[in-house]
Amino acid sequence: MKRTAVIGIPRYLSYFSFGELWERYFEHLGFEVTISPPSNQDILDEGVRETVNDACIPIKLFHGHVKSLRDKADYLFVPRLGGTRTRYTVCPKFLGLPDMVKYSLSGLPEVLAPRLDVRQRSIGAWRELVKLGVQLTGRRLAASRAFAQARRVLADKVSEIQREGLPALGFPQPSDSDLTVGVVGYPYVIYDHLANGGLLEQLLRQRVSVRTPELVTDSQMKERSQQFPKDLFWFYSNRTLWSGLHFMDADRLDGLVHVTAFGCGPDAMVGKLLEMESRQRGVPFLSVMVDEHTGEAGVATRAEAFVDMLRRRLRGGSAS
């Protein structure tokens, strides 16, 4: 009996936005899919060891995730994500990821690297993904149907998150919360426990209701984009900025936290813009910068101090 081929998908970077699509697509095509484990210290250490020193922690973590799959899959799925058909693009490292991992890590299985425009909604934008399915299976109709099914699964997941909030992402909100805090940043930093030092869990344990960019609809994002004469060049940076504005203007927000990776070029302006906008609105603002040396104790200390200041401010205390 012929063994089913295994496709490995790193549990990082684009996985946090499109993981449901990637997994379901290849499963519907008849492949076995294996996902790297959640980020842990071993994965980070391997990524740091294999990556150039000046890479940001997301790139280092991604290399570690790829290496963890090296002996567990027949193929590795590492797409080139871009925005060539739109006004926005993603970090150029996303475009170079397949080459970075192939030249940094030895002994990898075949790397599948279709170039995808993540901002296009039409099926034509994912033509390269469907073409990849045809190359792997020789079945064009099956590849088209698999993509249509996977796309519906992703759309349902996005709707569920926007309807139910963080519990749909595995972060139950406290029932006795007295504070609402927006946590904005890139999804692969916000939702990865190791990358952010457990920030979300720290806030939730302190009875803080948390809002993140994935809870904001596209129409709400577009509405906030009108507040600036010009958009930023980067897709995730725009989403971070617009969701922060939405939370401050449309929600009862007690504070805003911006999580950013040290050395992230596309994120360079976002933090300052959010700080300026929050100051104009009188919303307390905290910037949390993370790298491979970030520890949970340090993040916990900053989160506790910020929440304590917000509660004293809520009670009318003298918080600065």
XYZ file of C-alpha atoms in Angstrom:
320
model
C 0.000 0.000 0.000
C 1.401 3.371 -1.015
C 2.202 5.689 1.879
C 0.406 9.038 1.989
C 2.850 11.912 1.503
C 3.265 14.253 4.461
C 3.340 18.040 4.135
C 4.881 19.948 7.012
C 3.627 23.431 7.885
C 5.573 25.629 10.342
C 3.326 26.910 13.130
C 4.497 30.497 12.754
C 4.302 33.738 10.728
C 1.562 33.328 8.071
C 0.191 30.312 9.941
C -1.530 32.643 12.403
C -3.433 34.299 9.540
C -3.907 31.458 7.063
C -3.196 28.225 8.928
C -6.774 27.002 8.588
C -6.562 27.463 4.814
C -3.188 25.763 4.414
C -4.146 22.721 6.512
C -7.586 22.114 5.033
C -6.388 22.587 1.454
C -3.742 19.901 1.630
C -5.979 17.568 3.641
C -8.734 17.867 1.031
C -6.124 16.985 -1.604
C -5.422 13.741 0.254
C -2.136 14.609 1.944
C -1.273 14.048 5.560
C -0.459 17.359 7.239
C 1.865 17.766 10.190
C 2.233 21.041 12.063
C 5.272 21.999 14.105
C 4.628 22.188 17.873
C 3.844 25.477 19.605
C 6.919 27.643 20.055
C 9.180 26.486 22.865
C 12.678 27.251 24.063
C 14.269 24.471 22.015
C 12.665 25.774 18.821
C 13.854 29.307 19.601
C 17.388 28.123 20.445
C 17.618 26.208 17.157
C 16.336 29.220 15.236
C 18.847 31.548 16.882
C 21.628 29.076 16.106
C 20.727 28.752 12.423
C 19.739 32.339 11.549
C 21.840 35.447 10.936
C 22.363 37.517 14.076
C 20.490 40.630 12.935
C 17.258 38.784 12.113
C 14.204 39.657 14.231
C 12.769 37.093 16.641
C 9.908 36.101 14.278
C 12.416 35.061 11.599
C 14.539 33.210 14.153
C 11.494 31.403 15.491
C 10.367 30.490 11.981
C 13.715 28.828 11.245
C 13.357 26.845 14.445
C 9.880 25.692 13.446
C 11.130 24.622 10.005
C 14.007 22.667 11.543
C 11.612 20.864 13.906
C 9.806 19.493 10.817
C 12.928 18.484 8.897
C 12.663 14.741 9.533
C 8.865 14.560 9.830
C 7.629 15.527 6.357
C 8.118 14.775 2.672
C 7.471 18.416 1.754
C 7.681 21.715 3.615
C 5.134 24.415 2.813
C 6.815 27.837 2.946
C 4.890 30.239 0.670
C 6.213 33.565 -0.552
C 3.680 36.100 0.680
C 3.486 39.451 -1.061
C 1.123 42.169 -2.177
C 2.113 42.915 -5.731
C -1.492 43.366 -6.881
C -2.432 45.767 -4.101
C -1.313 48.984 -2.450
C 0.202 47.109 0.482
C 2.792 44.400 0.920
C 4.232 42.385 3.771
C 7.726 42.413 5.215
C 10.222 41.515 2.455
C 11.479 38.678 4.637
C 8.179 36.903 3.892
C 9.090 36.933 0.201
C 12.542 35.560 0.913
C 11.576 32.926 3.485
C 11.897 29.889 1.167
C 15.404 30.947 0.151
C 16.397 31.840 3.711
C 15.470 28.443 5.118
C 16.947 26.491 2.188
C 20.314 28.218 2.489
C 20.390 28.304 6.293
C 19.222 24.754 7.053
C 20.674 21.583 5.583
C 18.904 18.326 4.893
C 15.456 19.810 4.298
C 12.830 17.959 2.234
C 11.480 19.670 -0.893
C 10.235 23.187 -0.098
C 6.903 24.161 -1.681
C 7.015 27.921 -2.217
C 4.128 29.344 -4.289
C 3.998 33.137 -4.445
C 0.685 34.339 -3.012
C -0.904 37.773 -2.798
C -2.517 37.696 0.624
C -4.694 40.782 0.123
C -6.732 39.657 -2.871
C -10.158 38.198 -2.073
C -10.852 36.595 -5.428
C -9.882 33.006 -6.136
C -7.570 34.313 -8.841
C -5.265 35.671 -6.182
C -4.618 32.132 -4.983
C -4.085 30.747 -8.469
C -0.529 29.719 -7.619
C -1.767 27.663 -4.676
C -4.243 25.815 -6.887
C -1.504 25.358 -9.491
C 0.685 23.801 -6.793
C -2.098 21.341 -5.993
C -2.299 20.363 -9.650
C 1.469 19.833 -9.784
C 1.360 17.600 -6.711
C -1.677 15.520 -7.669
C -2.256 15.961 -11.408
C -5.950 16.673 -10.680
C -7.049 20.196 -11.570
C -10.697 19.809 -10.567
C -9.752 18.264 -7.233
C -7.325 21.118 -6.528
C -9.968 23.751 -7.311
C -12.547 22.031 -5.125
C -10.061 21.577 -2.276
C -9.248 25.255 -2.346
C -12.927 26.284 -2.379
C -13.595 24.079 0.650
C -10.557 25.323 2.528
C -11.435 28.934 1.764
C -14.890 28.453 3.295
C -13.324 26.979 6.438
C -11.060 30.007 6.806
C -13.953 32.427 6.238
C -16.014 30.614 8.872
C -13.128 30.810 11.331
C -12.676 34.543 10.755
C -16.409 35.098 11.291
C -16.329 33.034 14.474
C -13.436 35.072 15.876
C -15.130 38.391 15.102
C -18.381 37.120 16.588
C -17.077 35.418 19.737
C -13.821 37.266 20.361
C -10.694 35.825 21.960
C -12.354 32.624 23.252
C -12.493 31.492 19.595
C -8.693 31.728 19.611
C -8.307 29.781 22.835
C -8.104 32.731 25.237
C -11.170 32.747 27.549
C -12.130 36.220 28.745
C -12.533 36.800 32.501
C -16.140 36.948 33.679
C -15.376 39.551 36.367
C -13.350 42.003 34.283
C -13.333 45.684 35.247
C -10.878 46.831 32.538
C -10.758 46.623 28.736
C -7.357 46.789 27.075
C -6.512 46.667 23.385
C -3.434 44.599 22.500
C -2.253 45.364 18.970
C 0.625 44.093 16.887
C 1.355 41.375 14.361
C -0.580 38.110 14.907
C 2.574 35.990 15.052
C 3.755 38.082 18.004
C 0.437 38.649 19.778
C -0.699 35.010 19.807
C 2.624 33.219 20.276
C 3.197 32.677 23.996
C 6.973 32.408 23.721
C 7.403 35.429 21.444
C 5.462 37.813 23.703
C 6.428 36.376 27.072
C 2.871 35.279 27.823
C 1.461 38.813 27.676
C -2.127 37.853 26.817
C -2.280 35.280 29.593
C -0.821 37.786 32.046
C -3.527 40.332 31.264
C -6.343 37.781 31.345
C -5.146 36.441 34.708
C -5.408 39.983 36.057
C -9.119 40.083 35.107
C -8.559 42.300 32.063
C -10.833 41.965 29.029
C -8.562 41.962 25.970
C -9.264 43.089 22.387
C -6.958 42.208 19.474
C -6.878 43.185 15.757
C -8.463 39.924 14.583
C -11.707 41.018 16.273
C -11.985 44.031 13.939
C -13.827 43.578 10.634
C -12.456 44.695 7.262
C -15.105 47.416 7.011
C -14.130 48.754 10.434
C -10.474 48.722 9.385
C -11.319 50.632 6.219
C -13.264 53.226 8.195
C -10.265 53.905 10.445
C -7.928 54.121 7.457
C -9.765 57.288 6.413
C -8.348 59.098 9.443
C -4.929 59.388 7.800
C -4.122 61.122 4.508
C -1.895 58.209 3.505
C -1.702 54.516 4.371
C 1.440 52.792 5.512
C 3.217 50.578 2.999
C 2.892 47.390 5.038
C -0.194 45.174 5.361
C 0.251 44.069 9.000
C 1.393 47.536 10.077
C -1.798 49.075 8.701
C -3.933 46.497 10.494
C -2.111 47.206 13.746
C -2.606 50.954 13.438
C -6.216 50.840 12.252
C -7.323 48.349 14.891
C -5.716 50.485 17.589
C -7.655 53.515 16.356
C -10.862 51.476 16.228
C -10.469 50.302 19.811
C -9.762 53.817 21.076
C -12.635 55.434 19.165
C -15.365 52.779 19.090
C -14.803 50.747 22.278
C -14.675 51.676 25.929
C -10.927 51.273 26.161
C -9.015 51.722 29.418
C -5.573 51.219 27.900
C -3.701 50.228 24.739
C -0.676 47.922 24.464
C 1.479 47.733 21.349
C 3.621 44.592 21.067
C 6.524 44.847 18.656
C 9.585 42.755 17.816
C 12.994 44.368 18.269
C 14.500 45.264 14.913
C 11.219 45.132 12.982
C 11.605 47.668 10.177
C 7.960 47.787 8.978
C 6.818 48.350 12.572
C 9.151 51.300 13.123
C 6.520 54.035 12.698
C 3.477 52.239 14.048
C 4.364 52.503 17.716
C 4.981 56.244 17.527
C 1.748 56.884 15.627
C -0.241 54.858 18.170
C 1.440 56.667 21.048
C 0.574 60.069 19.546
C -3.040 59.080 18.822
C -3.533 57.596 22.306
C -2.143 60.745 23.909
C -4.624 62.885 21.983
C -7.469 60.682 23.221
C -6.241 60.402 26.788
C -5.833 56.624 26.573
C -2.886 55.157 28.563
C -0.380 53.525 26.223
C 2.241 50.827 26.787
C 4.835 49.630 24.278
C 6.231 46.128 24.811
C 9.273 45.287 22.689
C 10.283 41.627 22.532
C 13.318 39.682 21.334
C 14.866 36.268 21.995
C 15.933 37.398 25.475
C 12.451 38.428 26.588
C 11.339 36.499 29.675
C 7.925 35.977 31.212
C 8.995 37.576 34.503
C 9.854 40.869 32.825
C 6.646 40.921 30.794
C 4.608 40.033 33.890
C 6.144 42.914 35.835
C 5.313 45.437 33.115
C 1.798 44.060 32.629
C 1.074 44.119 36.365
C 2.355 47.692 36.709
C 0.281 48.851 33.730
C -2.898 47.189 35.008
C -2.326 48.580 38.503
C -1.965 52.078 37.034
C -5.171 51.626 35.028
C -7.118 50.533 38.102
C -5.841 53.454 40.185
C -6.774 55.739 37.312
C -10.250 54.166 37.171
C -10.704 54.841 40.884
C -9.585 58.416 40.426
C -6.134 57.859 41.870
C -3.028 59.818 40.986
C -1.637 57.667 38.163
C 0.733 59.137 35.607
